[in-house]
PDB file of C-alpha atoms in Angstrom:
ATOM      1  CA  MET M 194       4.789  19.488  31.855  1.00 52.00           C
ATOM      2  CA  THR M 195       1.899  17.978  29.886  1.00 62.00           C
ATOM      3  CA  PRO M 196       3.167  15.330  27.411  1.00 66.00           C
ATOM      4  CA  ARG M 197       2.800  16.364  23.792  1.00 77.00           C
ATOM      5  CA  THR M 198       0.057  14.623  21.835  1.00 84.00           C
ATOM      6  CA  PHE M 199       0.458  13.492  18.228  1.00 89.00           C
ATOM      7  CA  ALA M 200      -2.257  13.160  15.588  1.00 91.00           C
ATOM      8  CA  SER M 201      -0.618  10.169  13.913  1.00 92.00           C
ATOM      9  CA  PHE M 202       2.239   7.693  14.136  1.00 93.00           C
ATOM     10  CA  PRO M 203       4.216   9.291  11.263  1.00 92.00           C
ATOM     11  CA  GLN M 204       3.908  12.693  12.914  1.00 92.00           C
ATOM     12  CA  TRP M 205       5.358  11.272  16.125  1.00 93.00           C
ATOM     13  CA  TYR M 206       8.196   9.528  14.295  1.00 93.00           C
ATOM     14  CA  SER M 207       9.113  12.526  12.142  1.00 92.00           C
ATOM     15  CA  GLU M 208       8.882  15.082  14.978  1.00 92.00           C
ATOM     16  CA  GLY M 209       9.708  13.016  18.073  1.00 88.00           C
ATOM     17  CA  LYS M 210      12.823  11.523  19.619  1.00 89.00           C
ATOM     18  CA  LEU M 211      13.565   9.176  16.685  1.00 92.00           C
ATOM     19  CA  SER M 212      13.303  11.750  13.900  1.00 93.00           C
ATOM     20  CA  ASN M 213      17.051  11.692  13.181  1.00 94.00           C
ATOM     21  CA  TYR M 214      16.817   8.028  12.190  1.00 95.00           C
ATOM     22  CA  LEU M 215      14.003   8.428   9.660  1.00 95.00           C
ATOM     23  CA  ARG M 216      15.010   7.462   6.112  1.00 93.00           C
ATOM     24  CA  SER M 217      11.763   7.819   4.173  1.00 91.00           C
ATOM     25  CA  LEU M 218       8.099   8.609   4.716  1.00 90.00           C
ATOM     26  CA  LYS M 219       5.304   8.279   2.178  1.00 86.00           C
ATOM     27  CA  SER M 220       1.656   9.005   2.917  1.00 79.00           C
ATOM     28  CA  PRO M 221      -0.546   8.619  -0.168  1.00 59.00           C
ATOM     29  CA  GLY M 222      -3.898  10.305   0.213  1.00 61.00           C
ATOM     30  CA  GLY M 223      -3.964   9.925   3.995  1.00 79.00           C
ATOM     31  CA  LEU M 224      -4.965   6.251   3.589  1.00 86.00           C
ATOM     32  CA  LEU M 225      -1.823   4.744   5.061  1.00 90.00           C
ATOM     33  CA  SER M 226       1.730   5.842   5.750  1.00 92.00           C
ATOM     34  CA  MET M 227       4.885   3.974   4.794  1.00 93.00           C
ATOM     35  CA  LEU M 228       7.910   4.671   6.937  1.00 93.00           C
ATOM     36  CA  GLU M 229      11.471   3.365   6.908  1.00 95.00           C
ATOM     37  CA  ALA M 230      14.044   4.078   9.612  1.00 96.00           C
ATOM     38  CA  ALA M 231      17.323   2.799  11.041  1.00 95.00           C
ATOM     39  CA  PRO M 232      17.279   3.534  14.789  1.00 94.00           C
ATOM     40  CA  PRO M 233      19.824   2.326  17.364  1.00 94.00           C
ATOM     41  CA  ALA M 234      19.204  -0.110  20.191  1.00 94.00           C
ATOM     42  CA  GLY M 235      17.085   1.083  23.064  1.00 93.00           C
ATOM     43  CA  ASP M 236      13.652   2.474  23.796  1.00 93.00           C
ATOM     44  CA  MET M 237      11.300   2.554  20.789  1.00 92.00           C
ATOM     45  CA  SER M 238       8.128   3.267  22.799  1.00 92.00           C
ATOM     46  CA  HIS M 239       5.618   5.744  21.431  1.00 92.00           C
ATOM     47  CA  PRO M 240       2.645   7.596  22.903  1.00 93.00           C
ATOM     48  CA  SER M 241      -0.972   6.802  22.139  1.00 94.00           C
ATOM     49  CA  VAL M 242      -1.834   7.551  18.496  1.00 94.00           C
ATOM     50  CA  PRO M 243      -5.026   6.737  16.555  1.00 94.00           C
ATOM     51  CA  ASP M 244      -3.161   4.496  14.094  1.00 95.00           C
ATOM     52  CA  LEU M 245      -2.797   0.744  13.843  1.00 95.00           C
ATOM     53  CA  VAL M 246       0.919   0.230  13.136  1.00 96.00           C
ATOM     54  CA  LEU M 247       2.430  -2.832  11.461  1.00 96.00           C
ATOM     55  CA  TYR M 248       6.209  -3.000  11.864  1.00 95.00           C
ATOM     56  CA  GLN M 249       8.659  -5.187   9.997  1.00 94.00           C
ATOM     57  CA  ASP M 250      12.099  -5.907  11.441  1.00 94.00           C
ATOM     58  CA  VAL M 251      13.919  -6.072   8.111  1.00 93.00           C
ATOM     59  CA  LEU M 252      17.151  -7.672   9.305  1.00 92.00           C
ATOM     60  CA  GLY M 253      15.978  -9.564  12.407  1.00 90.00           C
ATOM     61  CA  GLY M 254      18.251 -10.808  15.157  1.00 91.00           C
ATOM     62  CA  ASN M 255      16.788  -8.549  17.832  1.00 92.00           C
ATOM     63  CA  ARG M 256      15.565  -9.228  21.327  1.00 94.00           C
ATOM     64  CA  VAL M 257      12.239  -7.413  21.460  1.00 94.00           C
ATOM     65  CA  SER M 258      10.332  -6.864  24.692  1.00 94.00           C
ATOM     66  CA  GLY M 259       7.478  -4.697  25.845  1.00 93.00           C
ATOM     67  CA  ASP M 260       3.740  -4.260  25.484  1.00 95.00           C
ATOM     68  CA  MET M 261       2.114  -3.232  22.198  1.00 94.00           C
ATOM     69  CA  GLY M 262      -1.468  -3.599  23.361  1.00 92.00           C
ATOM     70  CA  GLY M 263      -1.772  -7.272  24.238  1.00 89.00           C
ATOM     71  CA  GLY M 264       0.301  -7.589  27.396  1.00 91.00           C
ATOM     72  CA  GLN M 265       3.988  -8.029  28.156  1.00 93.00           C
ATOM     73  CA  PHE M 266       6.103 -10.121  25.741  1.00 93.00           C
ATOM     74  CA  ASP M 267       9.773 -10.925  25.217  1.00 94.00           C
ATOM     75  CA  VAL M 268      10.760 -12.560  21.911  1.00 93.00           C
ATOM     76  CA  SER M 269      13.556 -12.880  19.370  1.00 93.00           C
ATOM     77  CA  SER M 270      12.786 -11.442  15.943  1.00 92.00           C
ATOM     78  CA  GLY M 271      13.571 -13.159  12.677  1.00 90.00           C
ATOM     79  CA  ALA M 272      14.407 -11.363   9.445  1.00 91.00           C
ATOM     80  CA  GLN M 273      11.291  -9.670   8.015  1.00 92.00           C
ATOM     81  CA  SER M 274       9.128 -10.666  10.966  1.00 93.00           C
ATOM     82  CA  PHE M 275       6.196  -8.415  11.862  1.00 94.00           C
ATOM     83  CA  PHE M 276       4.959  -6.772  15.050  1.00 94.00           C
ATOM     84  CA  LEU M 277       1.599  -5.076  15.446  1.00 95.00           C
ATOM     85  CA  SER M 278       0.888  -2.098  17.706  1.00 94.00           C
ATOM     86  CA  ALA M 279      -2.687  -1.370  18.795  1.00 94.00           C
ATOM     87  CA  PRO M 280      -4.354   1.976  18.018  1.00 94.00           C
ATOM     88  CA  ASN M 281      -4.931   4.403  20.891  1.00 93.00           C
ATOM     89  CA  PHE M 282      -2.380   2.602  23.066  1.00 93.00           C
ATOM     90  CA  ALA M 283       0.857   4.033  24.463  1.00 94.00           C
ATOM     91  CA  ASN M 284       3.138   1.106  23.750  1.00 92.00           C
ATOM     92  CA  ARG M 285       6.387   0.185  25.489  1.00 94.00           C
ATOM     93  CA  ILE M 286       9.027  -1.452  23.341  1.00 93.00           C
ATOM     94  CA  MET M 287      12.740  -2.160  23.826  1.00 94.00           C
ATOM     95  CA  LEU M 288      15.249  -3.597  21.336  1.00 93.00           C
ATOM     96  CA  ASN M 289      18.715  -4.800  22.220  1.00 93.00           C
ATOM     97  CA  ARG M 290      20.505  -3.778  19.023  1.00 92.00           C
ATOM     98  CA  SER M 291      20.360  -1.302  16.161  1.00 91.00           C
ATOM     99  CA  HIS M 292      17.941  -2.312  13.430  1.00 91.00           C
ATOM    100  CA  GLN M 293      16.208  -1.410  10.186  1.00 94.00           C
ATOM    101  CA  VAL M 294      12.455  -1.067  10.453  1.00 95.00           C
ATOM    102  CA  ARG M 295       9.684  -0.567   7.938  1.00 95.00           C
ATOM    103  CA  SER M 296       6.171   0.231   9.023  1.00 95.00           C
ATOM    104  CA  LEU M 297       2.681   0.717   7.691  1.00 94.00           C
ATOM    105  CA  SER M 298       0.363   2.834   9.794  1.00 95.00           C
ATOM    106  CA  PHE M 299      -3.386   2.809   9.251  1.00 95.00           C
ATOM    107  CA  PRO M 300      -5.441   5.755  10.575  1.00 94.00           C
ATOM    108  CA  MET M 301      -8.488   3.945  11.921  1.00 93.00           C
ATOM    109  CA  ALA M 302     -10.843   6.768  10.933  1.00 91.00           C
ATOM    110  CA  GLN M 303     -10.009   6.007   7.281  1.00 90.00           C
ATOM    111  CA  TRP M 304     -10.430   2.245   7.605  1.00 92.00           C
ATOM    112  CA  ARG M 305     -13.295   1.656  10.025  1.00 90.00           C
ATOM    113  CA  ASP M 306     -15.931   1.223   7.296  1.00 88.00           C
ATOM    114  CA  VAL M 307     -13.721  -1.240   5.399  1.00 86.00           C
ATOM    115  CA  ILE M 308     -13.093  -3.327   8.522  1.00 88.00           C
ATOM    116  CA  ASP M 309     -16.786  -3.358   9.403  1.00 88.00           C
ATOM    117  CA  GLU M 310     -17.683  -4.415   5.851  1.00 84.00           C
ATOM    118  CA  ALA M 311     -15.139  -7.237   5.879  1.00 84.00           C
ATOM    119  CA  THR M 312     -16.208  -8.578   9.269  1.00 86.00           C
ATOM    120  CA  ASP M 313     -19.908  -7.657   9.412  1.00 84.00           C
ATOM    121  CA  GLY M 314     -19.050  -5.208  12.169  1.00 83.00           C
ATOM    122  CA  GLY M 315     -17.802  -7.987  14.416  1.00 82.00           C
ATOM    123  CA  PHE M 316     -14.174  -6.967  14.945  1.00 86.00           C
ATOM    124  CA  SER M 317     -12.306  -4.156  16.677  1.00 86.00           C
ATOM    125  CA  PHE M 318      -8.547  -3.668  16.554  1.00 88.00           C
ATOM    126  CA  GLU M 319      -8.775  -1.873  19.892  1.00 82.00           C
ATOM    127  CA  ARG M 320      -9.853  -5.174  21.489  1.00 78.00           C
ATOM    128  CA  ALA M 321      -7.981  -7.665  19.314  1.00 77.00           C
ATOM    129  CA  ALA M 322      -5.665 -10.273  20.829  1.00 79.00           C
ATOM    130  CA  ILE M 323      -2.855 -10.138  18.242  1.00 88.00           C
ATOM    131  CA  TYR M 324      -0.300  -7.849  19.862  1.00 89.00           C
ATOM    132  CA  GLY M 325       1.808 -10.370  21.774  1.00 81.00           C
ATOM    133  CA  GLY M 326       4.919 -10.750  19.632  1.00 83.00           C
ATOM    134  CA  THR M 327       5.895 -11.672  16.074  1.00 89.00           C
ATOM    135  CA  LEU M 328       3.514 -12.239  13.175  1.00 89.00           C
ATOM    136  CA  SER M 329       4.234 -13.649   9.749  1.00 86.00           C
ATOM    137  CA  THR M 330       2.087 -15.172   7.005  1.00 89.00           C
ATOM    138  CA  PRO M 331       2.784 -15.616   3.280  1.00 92.00           C
ATOM    139  CA  LEU M 332       0.143 -13.012   2.404  1.00 91.00           C
ATOM    140  CA  LEU M 333       1.611 -10.416   4.774  1.00 92.00           C
ATOM    141  CA  GLN M 334       5.093 -11.030   3.428  1.00 93.00           C
ATOM    142  CA  THR M 335       4.025 -10.911  -0.220  1.00 92.00           C
ATOM    143  CA  THR M 336       1.780  -7.846   0.033  1.00 91.00           C
ATOM    144  CA  PHE M 337       4.268  -5.904   2.169  1.00 92.00           C
ATOM    145  CA  ARG M 338       7.189  -6.729  -0.142  1.00 91.00           C
ATOM    146  CA  SER M 339       5.181  -5.896  -3.268  1.00 90.00           C
ATOM    147  CA  LEU M 340       4.038  -2.564  -1.842  1.00 89.00           C
ATOM    148  CA  TRP M 341       7.614  -1.483  -1.135  1.00 90.00           C
ATOM    149  CA  ALA M 342       8.894  -2.714  -4.498  1.00 88.00           C
ATOM    150  CA  ILE M 343       6.242  -0.768  -6.400  1.00 86.00           C
ATOM    151  CA  CYS M 344       6.995   2.358  -4.367  1.00 84.00           C
ATOM    152  CA  ASP M 345      10.703   2.019  -5.129  1.00 82.00           C
ATOM    153  CA  GLN M 346       9.761   1.904  -8.804  1.00 82.00           C
ATOM    154  CA  GLU M 347       6.975   4.487  -8.950  1.00 81.00           C
ATOM    155  CA  GLY M 348       7.544   6.737  -5.923  1.00 76.00           C
ATOM    156  CA  ALA M 349       4.660   7.280  -3.503  1.00 75.00           C
ATOM    157  CA  PRO M 350       1.979   4.626  -4.021  1.00 79.00           C
ATOM    158  CA  SER M 351      -1.212   5.608  -5.784  1.00 85.00           C
ATOM    159  CA  ARG M 352      -4.488   5.818  -3.882  1.00 87.00           C
ATOM    160  CA  LEU M 353      -5.604   2.717  -5.775  1.00 89.00           C
ATOM    161  CA  LEU M 354      -2.589   0.722  -4.614  1.00 88.00           C
ATOM    162  CA  ALA M 355      -2.731   2.067  -1.055  1.00 88.00           C
ATOM    163  CA  ARG M 356      -6.382   1.144  -0.544  1.00 90.00           C
ATOM    164  CA  ALA M 357      -6.104  -2.267  -2.248  1.00 89.00           C
ATOM    165  CA  ALA M 358      -2.975  -3.270  -0.306  1.00 90.00           C
ATOM    166  CA  GLY M 359      -4.508  -1.967   2.912  1.00 91.00           C
ATOM    167  CA  CYS M 360      -7.636  -4.073   2.379  1.00 90.00           C
ATOM    168  CA  GLU M 361      -5.546  -7.216   1.885  1.00 89.00           C
ATOM    169  CA  ILE M 362      -3.353  -6.601   4.933  1.00 92.00           C
ATOM    170  CA  LEU M 363      -6.201  -5.636   7.273  1.00 91.00           C
ATOM    171  CA  ALA M 364      -8.261  -8.641   6.176  1.00 89.00           C
ATOM    172  CA  GLU M 365      -5.314 -10.896   6.998  1.00 91.00           C
ATOM    173  CA  LEU M 366      -4.841  -9.248  10.400  1.00 91.00           C
ATOM    174  CA  CYS M 367      -8.544  -9.676  11.166  1.00 90.00           C
ATOM    175  CA  GLN M 368      -8.263 -13.389  10.419  1.00 89.00           C
ATOM    176  CA  LEU M 369      -5.134 -13.682  12.568  1.00 90.00           C
ATOM    177  CA  GLY M 370      -7.257 -12.090  15.294  1.00 87.00           C
ATOM    178  CA  GLY M 371      -9.781 -14.902  14.945  1.00 86.00           C
ATOM    179  CA  GLN M 372     -12.414 -13.030  12.920  1.00 86.00           C
ATOM    180  CA  PRO M 373     -13.750 -14.751   9.763  1.00 82.00           C
ATOM    181  CA  ILE M 374     -13.896 -12.521   6.702  1.00 83.00           C
ATOM    182  CA  THR M 375     -17.138 -11.988   4.820  1.00 76.00           C
ATOM    183  CA  VAL M 376     -16.580 -13.334   1.302  1.00 72.00           C
ATOM    184  CA  ALA M 377     -18.259 -11.760  -1.706  1.00 69.00           C
ATOM    185  CA  ARG M 378     -19.651 -14.396  -4.059  1.00 73.00           C
ATOM    186  CA  GLY M 379     -19.242 -14.088  -7.806  1.00 82.00           C
ATOM    187  CA  GLY M 380     -17.729 -11.343  -9.902  1.00 89.00           C
ATOM    188  CA  LEU M 381     -18.904  -7.979 -11.129  1.00 92.00           C
ATOM    189  CA  ALA M 382     -22.166  -7.620 -12.989  1.00 93.00           C
ATOM    190  CA  PRO M 383     -21.560  -6.905 -16.719  1.00 94.00           C
ATOM    191  CA  TRP M 384     -22.784  -3.314 -16.365  1.00 96.00           C
ATOM    192  CA  ALA M 385     -20.485  -2.724 -13.381  1.00 95.00           C
ATOM    193  CA  LYS M 386     -17.479  -4.168 -15.184  1.00 95.00           C
ATOM    194  CA  ARG M 387     -18.157  -2.008 -18.249  1.00 96.00           C
ATOM    195  CA  ARG M 388     -18.587   1.183 -16.244  1.00 96.00           C
ATOM    196  CA  CYS M 389     -15.428   0.588 -14.188  1.00 96.00           C
ATOM    197  CA  LEU M 390     -13.240  -0.184 -17.204  1.00 96.00           C
ATOM    198  CA  ASP M 391     -14.601   2.870 -19.015  1.00 96.00           C
ATOM    199  CA  MET M 392     -13.790   5.004 -15.972  1.00 96.00           C
ATOM    200  CA  MET M 393     -10.228   3.698 -15.836  1.00 95.00           C
ATOM    201  CA  ARG M 394      -9.680   4.443 -19.537  1.00 95.00           C
ATOM    202  CA  ALA M 395     -11.181   7.913 -19.241  1.00 95.00           C
ATOM    203  CA  ARG M 396      -9.154   8.859 -16.162  1.00 94.00           C
ATOM    204  CA  LEU M 397      -5.702   7.465 -16.965  1.00 93.00           C
ATOM    205  CA  ALA M 398      -4.060  10.763 -16.069  1.00 93.00           C
ATOM    206  CA  GLU M 399      -5.628  10.879 -12.595  1.00 92.00           C
ATOM    207  CA  ASP M 400      -4.743   9.253  -9.292  1.00 90.00           C
ATOM    208  CA  ILE M 401      -7.981   7.278  -9.394  1.00 92.00           C
ATOM    209  CA  GLY M 402      -8.886   5.562  -6.133  1.00 91.00           C
ATOM    210  CA  LEU M 403     -10.330   2.173  -5.299  1.00 93.00           C
ATOM    211  CA  ASP M 404     -13.213   4.006  -3.652  1.00 93.00           C
ATOM    212  CA  ASP M 405     -13.998   5.777  -6.950  1.00 95.00           C
ATOM    213  CA  LEU M 406     -14.250   2.486  -8.820  1.00 95.00           C
ATOM    214  CA  ALA M 407     -16.177   0.789  -6.025  1.00 94.00           C
ATOM    215  CA  ASN M 408     -18.722   3.624  -6.006  1.00 94.00           C
ATOM    216  CA  GLU M 409     -19.169   3.217  -9.755  1.00 95.00           C
ATOM    217  CA  ALA M 410     -19.958  -0.471  -9.187  1.00 94.00           C
ATOM    218  CA  ARG M 411     -22.118   0.330  -6.131  1.00 93.00           C
ATOM    219  CA  LEU M 412     -19.994  -1.892  -3.899  1.00 90.00           C
ATOM    220  CA  SER M 413     -17.765  -1.447  -0.853  1.00 88.00           C
ATOM    221  CA  PRO M 414     -14.029  -1.084  -1.644  1.00 89.00           C
ATOM    222  CA  PHE M 415     -13.276  -4.355   0.163  1.00 88.00           C
ATOM    223  CA  HIS M 416     -15.733  -6.440  -1.876  1.00 89.00           C
ATOM    224  CA  PHE M 417     -15.098  -4.565  -5.118  1.00 92.00           C
ATOM    225  CA  ALA M 418     -11.363  -5.353  -5.115  1.00 90.00           C
ATOM    226  CA  ARG M 419     -12.035  -9.075  -4.786  1.00 89.00           C
ATOM    227  CA  MET M 420     -14.900  -9.153  -7.285  1.00 92.00           C
ATOM    228  CA  PHE M 421     -12.891  -7.162  -9.860  1.00 94.00           C
ATOM    229  CA  LYS M 422     -10.088  -9.727  -9.705  1.00 90.00           C
ATOM    230  CA  GLN M 423     -12.592 -12.581 -10.075  1.00 91.00           C
ATOM    231  CA  THR M 424     -14.040 -10.928 -13.180  1.00 94.00           C
ATOM    232  CA  VAL M 425     -10.989  -9.457 -14.914  1.00 94.00           C
ATOM    233  CA  GLY M 426      -8.318 -11.870 -13.692  1.00 92.00           C
ATOM    234  CA  VAL M 427      -5.977  -9.306 -12.137  1.00 91.00           C
ATOM    235  CA  PRO M 428      -6.334  -6.650  -9.396  1.00 90.00           C
ATOM    236  CA  PRO M 429      -7.506  -3.149 -10.399  1.00 93.00           C
ATOM    237  CA  ARG M 430      -4.045  -1.632 -10.008  1.00 91.00           C
ATOM    238  CA  VAL M 431      -2.482  -4.207 -12.354  1.00 91.00           C
ATOM    239  CA  TYR M 432      -5.191  -3.655 -14.949  1.00 95.00           C
ATOM    240  CA  LEU M 433      -4.775   0.120 -14.738  1.00 94.00           C
ATOM    241  CA  THR M 434      -1.029  -0.245 -15.306  1.00 93.00           C
ATOM    242  CA  ARG M 435      -1.740  -2.330 -18.409  1.00 95.00           C
ATOM    243  CA  LEU M 436      -4.043   0.376 -19.764  1.00 96.00           C
ATOM    244  CA  ARG M 437      -1.386   3.021 -19.128  1.00 95.00           C
ATOM    245  CA  ILE M 438       1.319   1.032 -20.894  1.00 96.00           C
ATOM    246  CA  GLU M 439      -0.987   0.356 -23.852  1.00 96.00           C
ATOM    247  CA  ARG M 440      -1.775   4.070 -24.149  1.00 96.00           C
ATOM    248  CA  THR M 441       1.919   4.911 -23.891  1.00 96.00           C
ATOM    249  CA  CYS M 442       2.643   2.571 -26.791  1.00 95.00           C
ATOM    250  CA  GLU M 443      -0.106   4.192 -28.874  1.00 94.00           C
ATOM    251  CA  LEU M 444       1.293   7.668 -28.254  1.00 94.00           C
ATOM    252  CA  LEU M 445       4.864   6.589 -28.983  1.00 94.00           C
ATOM    253  CA  GLU M 446       3.763   4.941 -32.227  1.00 92.00           C
ATOM    254  CA  SER M 447       1.413   7.573 -33.615  1.00 89.00           C
ATOM    255  CA  THR M 448       2.509  10.972 -32.273  1.00 90.00           C
ATOM    256  CA  GLU M 449       5.510  13.220 -31.717  1.00 90.00           C
ATOM    257  CA  VAL M 450       4.376  14.045 -28.171  1.00 92.00           C
ATOM    258  CA  PRO M 451       7.427  14.410 -25.892  1.00 94.00           C
ATOM    259  CA  ILE M 452       7.887  11.567 -23.444  1.00 93.00           C
ATOM    260  CA  SER M 453       7.529  13.924 -20.475  1.00 93.00           C
ATOM    261  CA  ALA M 454       4.073  14.899 -21.751  1.00 95.00           C
ATOM    262  CA  ILE M 455       3.143  11.257 -22.337  1.00 95.00           C
ATOM    263  CA  ALA M 456       4.022  10.494 -18.719  1.00 94.00           C
ATOM    264  CA  SER M 457       1.599  13.177 -17.554  1.00 94.00           C
ATOM    265  CA  GLN M 458      -1.143  11.983 -19.903  1.00 95.00           C
ATOM    266  CA  VAL M 459      -1.000   8.404 -18.613  1.00 94.00           C
ATOM    267  CA  GLY M 460      -0.831   9.224 -14.931  1.00 92.00           C
ATOM    268  CA  TYR M 461       2.851   9.041 -13.970  1.00 91.00           C
ATOM    269  CA  SER M 462       4.567  11.756 -11.994  1.00 88.00           C
ATOM    270  CA  SER M 463       7.605  12.040 -14.253  1.00 91.00           C
ATOM    271  CA  GLU M 464       9.315  10.737 -17.355  1.00 93.00           C
ATOM    272  CA  LYS M 465      11.717   8.818 -15.106  1.00 93.00           C
ATOM    273  CA  VAL M 466       8.896   6.922 -13.392  1.00 92.00           C
ATOM    274  CA  LEU M 467       7.230   6.069 -16.710  1.00 93.00           C
ATOM    275  CA  ALA M 468      10.593   4.887 -18.065  1.00 94.00           C
ATOM    276  CA  ARG M 469      11.050   2.452 -15.164  1.00 92.00           C
ATOM    277  CA  VAL M 470       7.525   1.062 -15.470  1.00 92.00           C
ATOM    278  CA  PHE M 471       7.740   0.783 -19.265  1.00 94.00           C
ATOM    279  CA  LEU M 472      11.079  -1.021 -19.129  1.00 93.00           C
ATOM    280  CA  LYS M 473       9.650  -3.526 -16.659  1.00 90.00           C
ATOM    281  CA  HIS M 474       6.571  -4.296 -18.767  1.00 91.00           C
ATOM    282  CA  ARG M 475       7.951  -3.972 -22.312  1.00 92.00           C
ATOM    283  CA  SER M 476      11.656  -4.789 -21.797  1.00 92.00           C
ATOM    284  CA  SER M 477      12.507  -1.692 -23.814  1.00 92.00           C
ATOM    285  CA  THR M 478      13.280   1.937 -23.220  1.00 93.00           C
ATOM    286  CA  LEU M 479      10.726   4.485 -24.385  1.00 93.00           C
ATOM    287  CA  SER M 480      13.071   5.944 -26.995  1.00 92.00           C
ATOM    288  CA  ASP M 481      14.054   2.538 -28.345  1.00 92.00           C
ATOM    289  CA  TYR M 482      10.410   1.525 -28.644  1.00 91.00           C
ATOM    290  CA  ARG M 483       9.518   4.677 -30.610  1.00 91.00           C
ATOM    291  CA  ARG M 484      12.586   4.291 -32.841  1.00 88.00           C
ATOM    292  CA  ALA M 485      11.965   0.596 -33.511  1.00 85.00           C
ATOM    293  CA  PHE M 486       8.326   1.200 -34.448  1.00 79.00           C
ATOM    294  CA  ARG M 487       9.262   3.970 -36.879  1.00 76.00           C
ATOM    295  CA  ASN M 488      11.956   1.850 -38.480  1.00 69.00           C
ATOM    296  CA  ALA M 489       9.513  -1.035 -38.873  1.00 67.00           C
ATOM    297  CA  SER M 490       6.947   1.305 -40.431  1.00 62.00           C
ATOM    298  CA  ARG M 491       9.475   2.528 -42.956  1.00 58.00           C
TER     299      ARG M 491
END
């Protein structure tokens, strides 16, 4: 019998031998896929897929052996340590105990231009020498943890968050693979900053992407994300959240628009999601904020 082929890592996990252990799967815009599972000890090997897959052993304490694209290894995993599996490689992986795993998978077709831009075309994950065991850096830990925390709060990550986080993680993996990253000098030109901020204000209700903003500034997504932060002081996603919260406050203060409609107008999938984000940034519920403003006005 001819082995079944899979178009992606999440397709294999959700339809293959480990599907019963899948807890969650989020794939925003086809840019990357976030997967969480709790499989038992044993064989975790998967067939060749066109994705680069970054795994995190959440709990640690496992004996991990196999080949993920860089030759045979046998290591002990610490809590929240990372493993990287090469694209287009049928890996072999064994774990000696049940575990909790989180993964990010990057379809290389979606990320090739970004990687080439960051490395001047000098790096290939198919030939990288970073698949021989555990990985961990402060940036990987911080970006990975932040991505999951935001998703717990907001649901599936936006295209803006997915692309920005992916750029940061892939740049770090390139450097771990020995490839220097091309650094963009300076911030955005005044005209580019103005056009991008105007676009964000005008499209609050949309799932605007990093690529959309980068095109407006006539830059690559990789360089735009870094130059935006240099100019504005925070990443694009953080600035967009600020604009959405500001607009929410305006609507709560000056209109009788139902909160569910406000959520839609400022780009959140539901009233519940907006409520969580608003509470985090304003330390108040939406209803309490509207009530307090009206009382103050009176």
